[in-house]
Amino acid sequence: MRKTSFALALLTAAVLTACGGSGPSAGNQTPKTKFSNQITFGDSLSDVGTYAVGGVAALGGGQYTINGNNTSVSPELTGKNYTTLIAAQLGLPAPCAAQTGLQGTASAGFSVTVTDHPECFNYAQGGARVTNPIGPGNKALDKPGAVSLGQMTVPVVTQIANHLKKSGGKFKSDELVIVMAGGNDALEQLGELSAAATAAGGQALAQSLVTQLAPGTANPATGAAAIGAAIQAEAAKPTATPQSIITAAVTAAAQNGSTTAVANAAAIGTTAGAAATAAGNAYSAAHGPDLVKNMATAGAELGALVKNQILANGAGYVVVNNLPDVSISPSAKAQSADTQKLIAAMVDAFNSQLKTAVAGEAKVLYVDLATVSHDQATNPGPYGLTNTTDTACDLTPAKNPLGSSLVCNAKNLKSGDVSHYMFADAVHPTPFEYALIARYVLEQMTVKGWL
């Protein structure tokens, strides 16, 4: 085991002791600092139930993990987010969502009036980005005819502003403020890059097909137009695939006098497919660096919010969790090696700028979850993790209509003991992993002298 792994393993063991035992619901210890409240800003990793309404609640969900108290099955399956565990350790009330609702498809139960809860101070929302209001799951990204979840994805900048409006423009100096975001900035931009690369590949596929097929038709000019029209018509179908587009092009060529199109369809398809792949890869390579720059900007923006909107307005204790290493998630591991490297670079850029922005702030505790999560994935044993590559939740449509841990519960887990898995779905933690996060944050708070 590397020295870093050994050190982190020791820290984990130390915080287990500090939390009063080894179970995720272990007993409280009296902290040095008596916090009056816990206020949280962020995304799905800190969301305690923004969307636990309507159809989501009916499906047994509400948080991005394995939902529900399933401790009768396994003590680790508490269904609790790390913010809830920290609050309990500090003797504070269980956090509740400052806003709830859904803005999606009414017939699926995903249209629920957005309601603010003045008694609640966890503003984190699934899909939230740092400053951009359009995050994953937002209705602005809906595709025509598709069922929409309609997440609000209120960004962190607005979450903070909403709290300041509610609290008279100030934080109390004895409140614990927790900030963690950036994941959705990465996911949304990766999705956009993938879509654009696919579009570039589609254009190259079409161009290659026309170039190969049109000369063999009775009238190349007319044939090219007919082949192009057939490609467009097929590509517009929701069920379109590269193969179906190739077939449509070959058929159009044959209908316009080509005597070799059908016989050579396989070779033509191979050539066109290679052109599409090359174009998609070229687009990704050319624009990947833009995502790294954008993530650096988002990290700097989050750091500025901490300094100019949280600290400047009176906060005395601010925990800033950096972005965990998304490149080790099942979602990332399903991508190409180049994409995994890009994701790692995006995470590094975000965290570097965030750390720089809050460096030297005595009232800020910067928690390096990126290093810890990476070490957990590569050295799971000391952390008690039994699986860091697969999802604990069965995400097939038959078991999980949303394909997300948002509606994962005891009824749609994979078979076997998944209680010590790292991931509930492709990016979100299990309750056990959330417990590890809570313990590490609490240990760092102790080292800081806050506990």
Tab-separated table of C-alpha atoms in Angstrom:
chain	number	residue	atom	x	y	z
A	1	MET	CA	0.000	0.000	0.000
A	2	ARG	CA	1.268	3.458	-0.903
A	3	LYS	CA	2.133	5.870	1.900
A	4	THR	CA	-0.729	8.143	0.847
A	5	SER	CA	-3.169	5.260	1.079
A	6	PHE	CA	-1.882	4.292	4.478
A	7	ALA	CA	-2.185	7.847	5.753
A	8	LEU	CA	-5.727	8.172	4.485
A	9	ALA	CA	-6.628	4.825	5.959
A	10	LEU	CA	-5.353	6.034	9.321
A	11	LEU	CA	-7.412	9.190	9.020
A	12	THR	CA	-10.491	7.112	8.298
A	13	ALA	CA	-9.831	4.963	11.346
A	14	ALA	CA	-9.263	8.051	13.471
A	15	VAL	CA	-12.525	9.647	12.462
A	16	LEU	CA	-14.405	6.424	13.060
A	17	THR	CA	-13.192	6.654	16.634
A	18	ALA	CA	-13.966	10.359	16.813
A	19	CYS	CA	-17.523	9.679	15.658
A	20	GLY	CA	-18.040	7.232	18.480
A	21	GLY	CA	-17.751	3.910	16.695
A	22	SER	CA	-17.688	2.175	13.344
A	23	GLY	CA	-21.353	2.276	12.351
A	24	PRO	CA	-22.800	4.997	10.129
A	25	SER	CA	-25.172	6.048	12.904
A	26	ALA	CA	-22.572	5.996	15.684
A	27	GLY	CA	-23.090	8.134	18.782
A	28	ASN	CA	-22.442	11.826	19.226
A	29	GLN	CA	-19.504	13.521	20.874
A	30	THR	CA	-19.726	17.039	22.327
A	31	PRO	CA	-17.945	19.419	19.896
A	32	LYS	CA	-15.683	22.277	20.957
A	33	THR	CA	-17.683	24.693	18.846
A	34	LYS	CA	-21.419	24.938	19.407
A	35	PHE	CA	-22.879	25.586	15.983
A	36	SER	CA	-26.274	27.228	15.845
A	37	ASN	CA	-27.252	25.957	12.393
A	38	GLN	CA	-26.029	24.132	9.298
A	39	ILE	CA	-26.478	25.809	5.919
A	40	THR	CA	-25.671	23.944	2.727
A	41	PHE	CA	-25.224	25.056	-0.872
A	42	GLY	CA	-24.543	22.695	-3.747
A	43	ASP	CA	-25.854	19.982	-6.025
A	44	SER	CA	-27.162	16.418	-5.850
A	45	LEU	CA	-24.281	15.275	-3.641
A	46	SER	CA	-25.700	17.476	-0.863
A	47	ASP	CA	-29.401	17.485	-1.817
A	48	VAL	CA	-31.593	16.097	0.980
A	49	GLY	CA	-34.926	16.004	-0.836
A	50	THR	CA	-35.603	18.853	-3.259
A	51	TYR	CA	-37.392	16.459	-5.589
A	52	ALA	CA	-38.869	14.109	-2.985
A	53	VAL	CA	-42.369	14.936	-4.194
A	54	GLY	CA	-44.942	13.664	-6.663
A	55	GLY	CA	-43.852	10.832	-8.903
A	56	VAL	CA	-40.367	10.683	-7.397
A	57	ALA	CA	-41.780	10.126	-3.910
A	58	ALA	CA	-44.254	7.597	-5.303
A	59	LEU	CA	-41.325	5.637	-6.733
A	60	GLY	CA	-39.722	5.506	-3.286
A	61	GLY	CA	-37.084	8.123	-3.995
A	62	GLY	CA	-36.046	11.639	-3.145
A	63	GLN	CA	-32.278	11.645	-2.560
A	64	TYR	CA	-29.407	10.645	-4.818
A	65	THR	CA	-28.408	7.432	-3.085
A	66	ILE	CA	-30.067	4.229	-1.902
A	67	ASN	CA	-33.210	5.760	-0.442
A	68	GLY	CA	-35.010	4.740	2.723
A	69	ASN	CA	-34.013	3.386	6.085
A	70	ASN	CA	-32.944	-0.168	5.291
A	71	THR	CA	-30.814	-0.743	8.369
A	72	SER	CA	-32.804	-3.900	9.069
A	73	VAL	CA	-31.168	-5.292	5.915
A	74	SER	CA	-27.740	-3.807	6.606
A	75	PRO	CA	-26.637	-1.214	9.202
A	76	GLU	CA	-24.930	0.805	6.456
A	77	LEU	CA	-28.115	1.331	4.423
A	78	THR	CA	-29.268	4.383	6.365
A	79	GLY	CA	-30.509	6.311	3.345
A	80	LYS	CA	-28.748	9.373	4.732
A	81	ASN	CA	-26.760	12.044	2.944
A	82	TYR	CA	-23.430	13.180	4.391
A	83	THR	CA	-24.934	16.530	5.406
A	84	THR	CA	-27.503	14.738	7.544
A	85	LEU	CA	-24.788	12.688	9.234
A	86	ILE	CA	-22.697	15.773	9.976
A	87	ALA	CA	-25.686	17.608	11.424
A	88	ALA	CA	-26.444	14.663	13.706
A	89	GLN	CA	-22.849	14.535	14.878
A	90	LEU	CA	-22.975	18.235	15.738
A	91	GLY	CA	-26.261	17.955	17.587
A	92	LEU	CA	-28.136	19.973	14.973
A	93	PRO	CA	-31.584	19.249	13.514
A	94	ALA	CA	-31.710	17.016	10.462
A	95	PRO	CA	-31.370	19.243	7.385
A	96	CYS	CA	-34.385	19.704	5.131
A	97	ALA	CA	-34.689	21.012	1.577
A	98	ALA	CA	-35.148	24.776	1.352
A	99	GLN	CA	-37.148	24.349	-1.832
A	100	THR	CA	-39.138	21.426	-3.208
A	101	GLY	CA	-41.013	20.774	-6.433
A	102	LEU	CA	-40.777	19.519	-9.989
A	103	GLN	CA	-41.414	21.221	-13.330
A	104	GLY	CA	-41.742	18.210	-15.583
A	105	THR	CA	-44.404	15.982	-17.132
A	106	ALA	CA	-47.654	16.162	-15.171
A	107	SER	CA	-48.971	12.791	-16.346
A	108	ALA	CA	-45.908	11.089	-14.840
A	109	GLY	CA	-46.302	12.908	-11.532
A	110	PHE	CA	-43.379	15.200	-12.250
A	111	SER	CA	-45.226	18.517	-12.111
A	112	VAL	CA	-45.394	19.643	-8.493
A	113	THR	CA	-45.706	23.255	-7.355
A	114	VAL	CA	-42.333	24.721	-6.443
A	115	THR	CA	-42.477	25.580	-2.751
A	116	ASP	CA	-40.002	27.441	-0.558
A	117	HIS	CA	-39.546	26.253	3.021
A	118	PRO	CA	-38.385	29.103	5.282
A	119	GLU	CA	-37.587	26.720	8.123
A	120	CYS	CA	-35.116	24.727	5.987
A	121	PHE	CA	-31.528	25.635	5.144
A	122	ASN	CA	-30.252	22.980	2.751
A	123	TYR	CA	-30.387	24.783	-0.591
A	124	ALA	CA	-28.528	22.117	-2.586
A	125	GLN	CA	-30.400	20.858	-5.645
A	126	GLY	CA	-29.808	17.958	-7.969
A	127	GLY	CA	-28.595	19.270	-11.317
A	128	ALA	CA	-27.374	22.588	-9.890
A	129	ARG	CA	-24.296	24.233	-11.375
A	130	VAL	CA	-22.148	27.029	-9.960
A	131	THR	CA	-23.629	29.983	-11.858
A	132	ASN	CA	-25.385	28.556	-14.928
A	133	PRO	CA	-29.109	27.986	-14.237
A	134	ILE	CA	-29.429	25.187	-16.803
A	135	GLY	CA	-28.150	21.927	-15.356
A	136	PRO	CA	-28.859	18.243	-16.036
A	137	GLY	CA	-32.554	17.461	-15.760
A	138	ASN	CA	-33.694	21.052	-16.266
A	139	LYS	CA	-36.850	21.440	-18.359
A	140	ALA	CA	-34.960	23.714	-20.767
A	141	LEU	CA	-33.104	20.627	-21.982
A	142	ASP	CA	-36.242	18.562	-22.610
A	143	LYS	CA	-36.572	16.724	-25.907
A	144	PRO	CA	-39.950	16.907	-27.691
A	145	GLY	CA	-42.238	14.083	-26.668
A	146	ALA	CA	-39.955	12.774	-23.929
A	147	VAL	CA	-41.027	12.413	-20.315
A	148	SER	CA	-39.536	15.318	-18.390
A	149	LEU	CA	-38.419	15.187	-14.758
A	150	GLY	CA	-38.180	18.964	-14.614
A	151	GLN	CA	-35.514	19.578	-12.000
A	152	MET	CA	-35.238	23.235	-10.991
A	153	THR	CA	-31.394	23.192	-10.922
A	154	VAL	CA	-31.154	26.517	-9.086
A	155	PRO	CA	-27.434	27.399	-9.296
A	156	VAL	CA	-25.256	27.980	-6.245
A	157	VAL	CA	-25.023	31.709	-6.907
A	158	THR	CA	-28.820	31.938	-6.617
A	159	GLN	CA	-28.983	29.535	-3.688
A	160	ILE	CA	-26.721	31.868	-1.717
A	161	ALA	CA	-28.735	34.912	-2.787
A	162	ASN	CA	-31.950	33.190	-1.696
A	163	HIS	CA	-30.499	32.505	1.735
A	164	LEU	CA	-29.314	36.078	2.153
A	165	LYS	CA	-32.803	37.316	1.303
A	166	LYS	CA	-34.243	34.998	3.930
A	167	SER	CA	-31.681	35.838	6.608
A	168	GLY	CA	-31.586	39.598	6.297
A	169	GLY	CA	-28.442	39.671	4.181
A	170	LYS	CA	-26.173	38.043	6.763
A	171	PHE	CA	-24.799	34.750	7.995
A	172	LYS	CA	-24.372	34.195	11.709
A	173	SER	CA	-20.803	33.746	12.826
A	174	ASP	CA	-21.619	30.469	14.615
A	175	GLU	CA	-23.341	28.796	11.672
A	176	LEU	CA	-21.636	25.968	9.801
A	177	VAL	CA	-21.799	26.588	6.059
A	178	ILE	CA	-21.088	23.700	3.681
A	179	VAL	CA	-20.357	24.264	-0.012
A	180	MET	CA	-19.818	21.623	-2.701
A	181	ALA	CA	-20.499	21.972	-6.431
A	182	GLY	CA	-18.963	21.584	-9.867
A	183	GLY	CA	-20.053	18.086	-10.807
A	184	ASN	CA	-22.929	19.234	-12.978
A	185	ASP	CA	-20.758	21.809	-14.701
A	186	ALA	CA	-18.619	18.883	-15.775
A	187	LEU	CA	-21.476	16.533	-16.680
A	188	GLU	CA	-23.472	19.072	-18.674
A	189	GLN	CA	-20.461	20.218	-20.676
A	190	LEU	CA	-19.401	16.645	-21.363
A	191	GLY	CA	-22.905	15.940	-22.612
A	192	GLU	CA	-22.784	18.959	-24.882
A	193	LEU	CA	-19.363	17.957	-26.213
A	194	SER	CA	-20.587	14.435	-26.897
A	195	ALA	CA	-23.658	15.723	-28.748
A	196	ALA	CA	-21.575	18.104	-30.860
A	197	ALA	CA	-19.014	15.393	-31.638
A	198	THR	CA	-21.822	13.050	-32.644
A	199	ALA	CA	-23.245	15.737	-34.918
A	200	ALA	CA	-19.828	16.237	-36.512
A	201	GLY	CA	-19.582	12.500	-37.016
A	202	GLY	CA	-23.052	12.441	-38.550
A	203	GLN	CA	-22.107	15.108	-41.061
A	204	ALA	CA	-18.978	13.179	-42.011
A	205	LEU	CA	-21.014	9.978	-42.352
A	206	ALA	CA	-23.458	11.674	-44.714
A	207	GLN	CA	-20.724	13.316	-46.777
A	208	SER	CA	-18.853	10.044	-47.153
A	209	LEU	CA	-21.989	8.192	-48.242
A	210	VAL	CA	-22.883	10.785	-50.854
A	211	THR	CA	-19.293	10.923	-52.118
A	212	GLN	CA	-19.114	7.142	-52.464
A	213	LEU	CA	-22.589	6.489	-53.860
A	214	ALA	CA	-23.557	9.417	-56.086
A	215	PRO	CA	-21.014	8.771	-58.900
A	216	GLY	CA	-22.529	5.352	-59.514
A	217	THR	CA	-26.072	6.617	-60.070
A	218	ALA	CA	-27.593	7.348	-63.478
A	219	ASN	CA	-27.341	11.097	-62.909
A	220	PRO	CA	-24.755	11.905	-60.199
A	221	ALA	CA	-26.210	15.339	-59.443
A	222	THR	CA	-29.755	14.030	-59.092
A	223	GLY	CA	-28.472	10.960	-57.288
A	224	ALA	CA	-26.533	13.037	-54.774
A	225	ALA	CA	-29.657	15.055	-53.984
A	226	ALA	CA	-31.760	11.915	-53.573
A	227	ILE	CA	-29.173	10.227	-51.354
A	228	GLY	CA	-28.824	13.358	-49.237
A	229	ALA	CA	-32.604	13.601	-48.830
A	230	ALA	CA	-32.835	9.944	-47.806
A	231	ILE	CA	-30.080	10.439	-45.229
A	232	GLN	CA	-31.828	13.488	-43.769
A	233	ALA	CA	-35.177	11.732	-43.579
A	234	GLU	CA	-33.736	8.696	-41.827
A	235	ALA	CA	-31.557	10.734	-39.461
A	236	ALA	CA	-34.619	12.689	-38.309
A	237	LYS	CA	-36.273	9.529	-36.977
A	238	PRO	CA	-35.961	8.901	-33.205
A	239	THR	CA	-34.955	5.306	-33.963
A	240	ALA	CA	-32.197	6.237	-36.430
A	241	THR	CA	-28.825	4.509	-36.157
A	242	PRO	CA	-25.671	4.796	-38.292
A	243	GLN	CA	-26.576	1.485	-39.899
A	244	SER	CA	-30.123	2.560	-40.731
A	245	ILE	CA	-28.762	5.766	-42.280
A	246	ILE	CA	-26.276	3.776	-44.365
A	247	THR	CA	-29.080	1.469	-45.502
A	248	ALA	CA	-31.268	4.429	-46.488
A	249	ALA	CA	-28.436	5.946	-48.509
A	250	VAL	CA	-27.651	2.681	-50.294
A	251	THR	CA	-31.330	2.151	-51.096
A	252	ALA	CA	-31.644	5.663	-52.519
A	253	ALA	CA	-28.574	5.090	-54.692
A	254	ALA	CA	-29.983	1.843	-56.038
A	255	GLN	CA	-33.308	3.536	-56.782
A	256	ASN	CA	-31.413	6.141	-58.773
A	257	GLY	CA	-29.654	3.702	-61.059
A	258	SER	CA	-26.652	2.438	-59.099
A	259	THR	CA	-25.957	-1.198	-59.949
A	260	THR	CA	-23.195	-1.658	-57.367
A	261	ALA	CA	-24.509	0.086	-54.242
A	262	VAL	CA	-26.250	-2.912	-52.699
A	263	ALA	CA	-23.407	-5.347	-53.447
A	264	ASN	CA	-20.828	-2.974	-51.968
A	265	ALA	CA	-22.968	-1.796	-49.040
A	266	ALA	CA	-20.734	-3.346	-46.382
A	267	ALA	CA	-17.548	-1.744	-47.671
A	268	ILE	CA	-19.292	1.579	-48.230
A	269	GLY	CA	-20.628	1.469	-44.672
A	270	THR	CA	-17.211	0.655	-43.235
A	271	THR	CA	-15.595	3.591	-45.024
A	272	ALA	CA	-18.370	5.978	-43.999
A	273	GLY	CA	-18.278	4.738	-40.423
A	274	ALA	CA	-14.543	5.301	-40.207
A	275	ALA	CA	-14.995	8.852	-41.518
A	276	ALA	CA	-17.668	9.504	-38.898
A	277	THR	CA	-15.509	8.179	-36.075
A	278	ALA	CA	-12.510	10.217	-37.183
A	279	ALA	CA	-14.579	13.397	-37.401
A	280	GLY	CA	-16.144	12.849	-33.987
A	281	ASN	CA	-12.781	12.179	-32.390
A	282	ALA	CA	-11.257	15.210	-34.076
A	283	TYR	CA	-14.045	17.439	-32.792
A	284	SER	CA	-13.637	16.147	-29.253
A	285	ALA	CA	-9.867	16.594	-29.360
A	286	ALA	CA	-10.194	20.137	-30.674
A	287	HIS	CA	-12.828	21.272	-28.178
A	288	GLY	CA	-11.910	19.240	-25.089
A	289	PRO	CA	-9.479	21.947	-23.901
A	290	ASP	CA	-12.390	24.403	-23.895
A	291	LEU	CA	-14.089	22.300	-21.219
A	292	VAL	CA	-10.982	22.364	-19.060
A	293	LYS	CA	-10.894	26.154	-19.301
A	294	ASN	CA	-14.605	26.381	-18.514
A	295	MET	CA	-14.177	24.207	-15.436
A	296	ALA	CA	-11.309	26.383	-14.252
A	297	THR	CA	-13.612	29.376	-14.597
A	298	ALA	CA	-16.377	27.614	-12.645
A	299	GLY	CA	-13.941	26.741	-9.846
A	300	ALA	CA	-12.799	30.357	-9.618
A	301	GLU	CA	-16.427	31.492	-9.606
A	302	LEU	CA	-17.294	29.175	-6.731
A	303	GLY	CA	-14.294	30.398	-4.766
A	304	ALA	CA	-15.355	34.000	-5.392
A	305	LEU	CA	-18.853	33.237	-4.119
A	306	VAL	CA	-17.397	31.807	-0.924
A	307	LYS	CA	-15.287	34.909	-0.359
A	308	ASN	CA	-17.606	37.656	-1.583
A	309	GLN	CA	-21.039	36.325	-0.686
A	310	ILE	CA	-20.500	33.994	2.259
A	311	LEU	CA	-17.434	35.168	4.187
A	312	ALA	CA	-18.057	38.835	3.388
A	313	ASN	CA	-21.544	38.512	4.845
A	314	GLY	CA	-20.475	37.235	8.225
A	315	ALA	CA	-19.934	33.478	7.991
A	316	GLY	CA	-17.426	32.198	10.532
A	317	TYR	CA	-17.134	28.518	9.620
A	318	VAL	CA	-17.211	27.486	5.957
A	319	VAL	CA	-16.458	23.951	4.777
A	320	VAL	CA	-15.566	23.944	1.076
A	321	ASN	CA	-15.515	20.413	-0.298
A	322	ASN	CA	-13.705	20.210	-3.591
A	323	LEU	CA	-15.056	18.203	-6.511
A	324	PRO	CA	-14.548	14.452	-6.011
A	325	ASP	CA	-12.606	12.596	-8.682
A	326	VAL	CA	-15.402	12.076	-11.204
A	327	SER	CA	-12.989	10.278	-13.527
A	328	ILE	CA	-13.179	7.149	-11.350
A	329	SER	CA	-16.994	6.942	-11.452
A	330	PRO	CA	-18.831	4.213	-13.395
A	331	SER	CA	-20.087	6.937	-15.732
A	332	ALA	CA	-16.546	7.986	-16.617
A	333	LYS	CA	-15.205	4.451	-16.786
A	334	ALA	CA	-17.763	3.679	-19.483
A	335	GLN	CA	-16.125	6.331	-21.693
A	336	SER	CA	-12.994	6.140	-23.826
A	337	ALA	CA	-9.547	6.497	-22.301
A	338	ASP	CA	-9.224	9.958	-23.865
A	339	THR	CA	-12.509	11.067	-22.345
A	340	GLN	CA	-11.456	9.774	-18.928
A	341	LYS	CA	-8.268	11.831	-19.186
A	342	LEU	CA	-10.329	14.859	-20.180
A	343	ILE	CA	-12.611	14.407	-17.164
A	344	ALA	CA	-9.621	14.140	-14.844
A	345	ALA	CA	-8.187	17.343	-16.315
A	346	MET	CA	-11.533	19.097	-15.860
A	347	VAL	CA	-11.705	18.073	-12.204
A	348	ASP	CA	-8.110	19.173	-11.606
A	349	ALA	CA	-8.721	22.551	-13.258
A	350	PHE	CA	-11.847	23.202	-11.196
A	351	ASN	CA	-10.256	22.201	-7.915
A	352	SER	CA	-7.041	24.088	-8.556
A	353	GLN	CA	-8.873	27.352	-9.120
A	354	LEU	CA	-11.222	26.756	-6.210
A	355	LYS	CA	-8.334	26.055	-3.847
A	356	THR	CA	-6.441	29.110	-5.018
A	357	ALA	CA	-9.493	31.317	-4.567
A	358	VAL	CA	-10.019	30.365	-0.900
A	359	ALA	CA	-6.364	29.949	0.076
A	360	GLY	CA	-5.400	31.893	3.176
A	361	GLU	CA	-8.970	32.317	4.404
A	362	ALA	CA	-8.843	31.412	8.101
A	363	LYS	CA	-12.586	30.812	8.279
A	364	VAL	CA	-12.543	28.337	5.385
A	365	LEU	CA	-11.804	24.629	5.642
A	366	TYR	CA	-10.890	23.282	2.206
A	367	VAL	CA	-11.594	19.534	2.161
A	368	ASP	CA	-9.817	17.522	-0.527
A	369	LEU	CA	-12.426	14.935	-1.457
A	370	ALA	CA	-10.791	14.470	-4.868
A	371	THR	CA	-7.707	12.836	-3.366
A	372	VAL	CA	-9.743	10.753	-0.942
A	373	SER	CA	-12.203	9.519	-3.582
A	374	HIS	CA	-9.358	8.603	-5.940
A	375	ASP	CA	-7.630	6.680	-3.175
A	376	GLN	CA	-10.849	4.903	-2.292
A	377	ALA	CA	-11.270	3.760	-5.879
A	378	THR	CA	-7.722	2.433	-6.157
A	379	ASN	CA	-7.317	1.157	-2.562
A	380	PRO	CA	-10.838	0.310	-1.359
A	381	GLY	CA	-9.935	-2.213	1.336
A	382	PRO	CA	-8.877	0.142	4.152
A	383	TYR	CA	-12.113	2.090	3.720
A	384	GLY	CA	-14.332	-0.977	3.992
A	385	LEU	CA	-15.466	-0.638	0.383
A	386	THR	CA	-16.167	-3.893	-1.444
A	387	ASN	CA	-16.895	-2.486	-4.908
A	388	THR	CA	-15.822	0.815	-6.498
A	389	THR	CA	-16.646	0.097	-10.144
A	390	ASP	CA	-20.266	-1.061	-10.308
A	391	THR	CA	-23.566	0.504	-9.285
A	392	ALA	CA	-25.485	-0.814	-6.303
A	393	CYS	CA	-28.792	0.113	-7.934
A	394	ASP	CA	-30.344	-1.828	-10.786
A	395	LEU	CA	-30.768	0.993	-13.299
A	396	THR	CA	-32.605	-0.964	-15.998
A	397	PRO	CA	-35.899	0.664	-17.105
A	398	ALA	CA	-37.946	-2.207	-15.723
A	399	LYS	CA	-36.546	-1.667	-12.237
A	400	ASN	CA	-35.689	2.026	-12.285
A	401	PRO	CA	-37.753	4.223	-14.648
A	402	LEU	CA	-35.400	7.187	-14.281
A	403	GLY	CA	-32.169	5.195	-14.446
A	404	SER	CA	-31.009	7.176	-11.425
A	405	SER	CA	-30.331	6.765	-7.731
A	406	LEU	CA	-32.944	9.489	-7.214
A	407	VAL	CA	-35.511	6.670	-7.204
A	408	CYS	CA	-33.264	3.858	-6.013
A	409	ASN	CA	-34.398	1.963	-2.926
A	410	ALA	CA	-34.420	-1.511	-1.421
A	411	LYS	CA	-36.815	-2.740	-4.120
A	412	ASN	CA	-34.506	-2.088	-7.050
A	413	LEU	CA	-31.051	-2.916	-5.754
A	414	LYS	CA	-28.857	-5.425	-7.505
A	415	SER	CA	-28.790	-8.871	-5.952
A	416	GLY	CA	-26.267	-9.658	-3.261
A	417	ASP	CA	-24.746	-7.468	-0.587
A	418	VAL	CA	-24.286	-3.973	-2.009
A	419	SER	CA	-24.121	-2.197	1.351
A	420	HIS	CA	-20.399	-1.401	1.015
A	421	TYR	CA	-20.436	-0.352	-2.627
A	422	MET	CA	-19.028	3.084	-3.405
A	423	PHE	CA	-21.592	4.088	-6.032
A	424	ALA	CA	-25.367	3.888	-5.962
A	425	ASP	CA	-25.645	4.887	-9.624
A	426	ALA	CA	-23.141	6.021	-12.240
A	427	VAL	CA	-22.015	9.073	-10.248
A	428	HIS	CA	-23.735	9.235	-6.848
A	429	PRO	CA	-22.572	7.639	-3.569
A	430	THR	CA	-24.198	4.931	-1.520
A	431	PRO	CA	-25.099	5.687	2.113
A	432	PHE	CA	-21.883	3.941	3.149
A	433	GLU	CA	-19.813	6.228	0.944
A	434	TYR	CA	-21.719	9.229	2.262
A	435	ALA	CA	-20.778	8.069	5.766
A	436	LEU	CA	-17.114	7.977	4.744
A	437	ILE	CA	-17.423	11.510	3.358
A	438	ALA	CA	-19.066	12.742	6.561
A	439	ARG	CA	-16.401	11.152	8.710
A	440	TYR	CA	-13.597	12.639	6.645
A	441	VAL	CA	-15.119	16.129	6.779
A	442	LEU	CA	-15.579	15.825	10.544
A	443	GLU	CA	-11.996	14.640	10.947
A	444	GLN	CA	-10.762	17.645	8.975
A	445	MET	CA	-12.901	19.917	11.118
A	446	THR	CA	-11.205	18.393	14.164
A	447	VAL	CA	-7.740	18.986	12.703
A	448	LYS	CA	-8.777	22.564	11.974
A	449	GLY	CA	-9.667	22.994	15.649
A	450	TRP	CA	-13.370	23.426	15.095
A	451	LEU	CA	-14.325	20.209	16.914
